[in-house]
Tab-separated table of C-alpha atoms in Angstrom:
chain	number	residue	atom	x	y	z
A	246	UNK	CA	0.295	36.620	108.269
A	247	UNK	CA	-1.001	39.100	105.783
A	248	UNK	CA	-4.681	39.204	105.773
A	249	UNK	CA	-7.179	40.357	102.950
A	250	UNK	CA	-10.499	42.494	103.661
A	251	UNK	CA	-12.863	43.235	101.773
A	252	UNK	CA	-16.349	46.071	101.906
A	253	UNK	CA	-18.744	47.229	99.744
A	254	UNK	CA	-21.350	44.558	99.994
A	255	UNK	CA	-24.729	44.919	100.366
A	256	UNK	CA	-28.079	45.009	99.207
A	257	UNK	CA	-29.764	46.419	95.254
A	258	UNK	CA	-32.518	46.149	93.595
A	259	UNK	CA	-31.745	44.936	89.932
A	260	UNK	CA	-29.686	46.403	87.568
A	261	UNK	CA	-28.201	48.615	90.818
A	262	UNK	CA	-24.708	48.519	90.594
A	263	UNK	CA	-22.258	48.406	93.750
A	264	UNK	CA	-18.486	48.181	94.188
A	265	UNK	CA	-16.474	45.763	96.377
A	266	UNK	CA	-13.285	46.156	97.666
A	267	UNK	CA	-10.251	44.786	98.963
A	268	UNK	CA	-7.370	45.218	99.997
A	269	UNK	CA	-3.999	42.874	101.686
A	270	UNK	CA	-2.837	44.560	105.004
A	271	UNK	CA	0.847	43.089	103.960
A	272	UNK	CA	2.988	41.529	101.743
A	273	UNK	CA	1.146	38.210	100.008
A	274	UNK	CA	4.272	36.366	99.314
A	275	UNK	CA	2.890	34.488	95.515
A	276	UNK	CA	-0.746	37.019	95.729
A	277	UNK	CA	0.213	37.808	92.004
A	278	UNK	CA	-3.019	37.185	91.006
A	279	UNK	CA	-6.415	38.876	92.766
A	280	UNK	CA	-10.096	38.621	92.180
A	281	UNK	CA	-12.965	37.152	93.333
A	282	UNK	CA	-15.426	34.468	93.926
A	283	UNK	CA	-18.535	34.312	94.971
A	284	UNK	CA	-20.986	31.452	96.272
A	285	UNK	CA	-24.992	30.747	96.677
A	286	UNK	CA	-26.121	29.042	98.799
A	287	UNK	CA	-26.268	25.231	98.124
A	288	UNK	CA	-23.978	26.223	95.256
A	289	UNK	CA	-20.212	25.626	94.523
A	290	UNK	CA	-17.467	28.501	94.811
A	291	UNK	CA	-17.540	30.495	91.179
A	292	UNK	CA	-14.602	31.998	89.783
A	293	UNK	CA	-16.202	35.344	89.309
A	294	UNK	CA	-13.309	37.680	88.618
A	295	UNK	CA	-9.563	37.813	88.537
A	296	UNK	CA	-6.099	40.147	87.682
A	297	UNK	CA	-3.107	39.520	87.641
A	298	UNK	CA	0.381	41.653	88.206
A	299	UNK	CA	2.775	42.630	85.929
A	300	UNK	CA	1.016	42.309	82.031
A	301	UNK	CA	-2.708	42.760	83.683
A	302	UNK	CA	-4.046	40.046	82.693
A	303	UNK	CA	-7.911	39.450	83.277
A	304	UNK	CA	-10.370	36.329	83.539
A	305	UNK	CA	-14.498	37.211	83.853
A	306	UNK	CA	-16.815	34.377	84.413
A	307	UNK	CA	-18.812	34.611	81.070
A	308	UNK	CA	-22.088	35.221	83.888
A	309	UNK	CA	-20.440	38.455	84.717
A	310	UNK	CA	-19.077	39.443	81.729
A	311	UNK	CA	-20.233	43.014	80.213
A	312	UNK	CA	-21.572	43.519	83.412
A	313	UNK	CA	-18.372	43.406	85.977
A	314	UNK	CA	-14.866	45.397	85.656
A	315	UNK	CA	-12.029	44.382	87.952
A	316	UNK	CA	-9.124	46.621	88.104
A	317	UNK	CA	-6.037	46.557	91.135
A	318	UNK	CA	-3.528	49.035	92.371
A	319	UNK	CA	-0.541	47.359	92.543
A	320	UNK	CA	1.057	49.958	94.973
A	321	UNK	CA	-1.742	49.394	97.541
A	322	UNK	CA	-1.935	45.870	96.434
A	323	UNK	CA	-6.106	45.938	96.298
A	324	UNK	CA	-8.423	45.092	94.165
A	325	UNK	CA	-11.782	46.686	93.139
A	326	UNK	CA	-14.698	44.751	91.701
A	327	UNK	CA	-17.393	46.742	89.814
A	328	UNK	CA	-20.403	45.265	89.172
A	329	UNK	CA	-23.340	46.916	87.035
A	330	UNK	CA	-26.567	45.899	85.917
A	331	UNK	CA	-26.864	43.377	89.217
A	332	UNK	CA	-29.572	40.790	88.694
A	333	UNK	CA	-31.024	38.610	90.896
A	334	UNK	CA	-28.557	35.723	90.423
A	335	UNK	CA	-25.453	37.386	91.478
A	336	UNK	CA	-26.908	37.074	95.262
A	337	UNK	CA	-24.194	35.177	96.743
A	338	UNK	CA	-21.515	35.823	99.440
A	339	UNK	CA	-18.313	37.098	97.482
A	340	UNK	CA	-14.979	36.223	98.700
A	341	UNK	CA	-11.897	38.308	97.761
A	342	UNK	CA	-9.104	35.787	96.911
A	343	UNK	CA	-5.059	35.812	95.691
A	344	UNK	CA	-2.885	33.111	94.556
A	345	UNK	CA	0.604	32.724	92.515
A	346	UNK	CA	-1.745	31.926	89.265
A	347	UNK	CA	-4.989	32.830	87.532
A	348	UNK	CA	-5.832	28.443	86.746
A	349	UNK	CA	-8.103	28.636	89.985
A	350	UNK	CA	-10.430	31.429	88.098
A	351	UNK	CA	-10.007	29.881	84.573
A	352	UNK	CA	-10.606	25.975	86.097
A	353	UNK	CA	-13.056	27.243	88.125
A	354	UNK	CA	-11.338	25.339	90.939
A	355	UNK	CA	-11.124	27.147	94.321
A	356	UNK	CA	-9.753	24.308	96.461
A	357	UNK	CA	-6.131	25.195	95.953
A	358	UNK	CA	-6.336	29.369	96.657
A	359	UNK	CA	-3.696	30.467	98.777
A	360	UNK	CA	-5.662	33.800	100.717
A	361	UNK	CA	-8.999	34.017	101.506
A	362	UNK	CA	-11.121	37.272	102.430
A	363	UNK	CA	-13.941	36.563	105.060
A	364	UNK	CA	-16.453	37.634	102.667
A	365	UNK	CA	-19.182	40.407	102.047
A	366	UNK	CA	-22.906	39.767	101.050
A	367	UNK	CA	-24.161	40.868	97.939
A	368	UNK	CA	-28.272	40.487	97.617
A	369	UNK	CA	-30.200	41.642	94.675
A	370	UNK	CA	-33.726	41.571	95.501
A	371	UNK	CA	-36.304	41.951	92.236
């Protein structure tokens, strides 16, 4: 079963910037859609970032937005999350993700993702 790993984590000081990454190591039968969530401690899975194949469409958490870019290579099937002007409150674990449709992002809903990552830490410090 095709797998999805992710890098780039790690630790900033705020308004750092770092990239994650990630990419499928096969095919992700309905993956048309790739992004991102993230989650705090004590906190519930965010929707953080998401694109999806074909017309490119794009969803940003409105915490993120301005701040984070999201773009995919389709022949590599990965997905790159850039994330500038880090504060403090975008310390969380972030989990790449991919599923047949973007509703997970845009209902903030994570329950019904088809692939999960294994995760990579992201901690702003102030």
């Amino acid at each position: 079963q095709a797998q999805l790993v992710e890098s780039g984590g790690g630790s900033v000081q705020t308004g750092g910037s770092l990239k994650l990454s990630c990419a499928a190591s096969g095919y992700l039968p309905g993956g048309g859609c790739m992004g991102w969530f993230r989650q705090a401690p004590g906190q519930e899975r965010e929707g953080v970032a998401v694109i999806c194949r074909g017309a490119g469409t794009t969803y940003y958490a409105d915490s993120v937005k301005g701040r984070f870019t999201i773009s995919r290579d389709e022949d590599n099937n990965a997905v790159a999350l850039q994330m500038n002007s880090l504060k403090p409150e975008d310390t969380a674990m972030y989990y790449c993700a991919a599923d047949w449709q973007i509703d997970a992002w845009l209902n903030q809903d994570a329950r019904g993702i088809m692939y999960w990552g294994q995760g990579t830490q992201v901690t702003v410090s102030s």
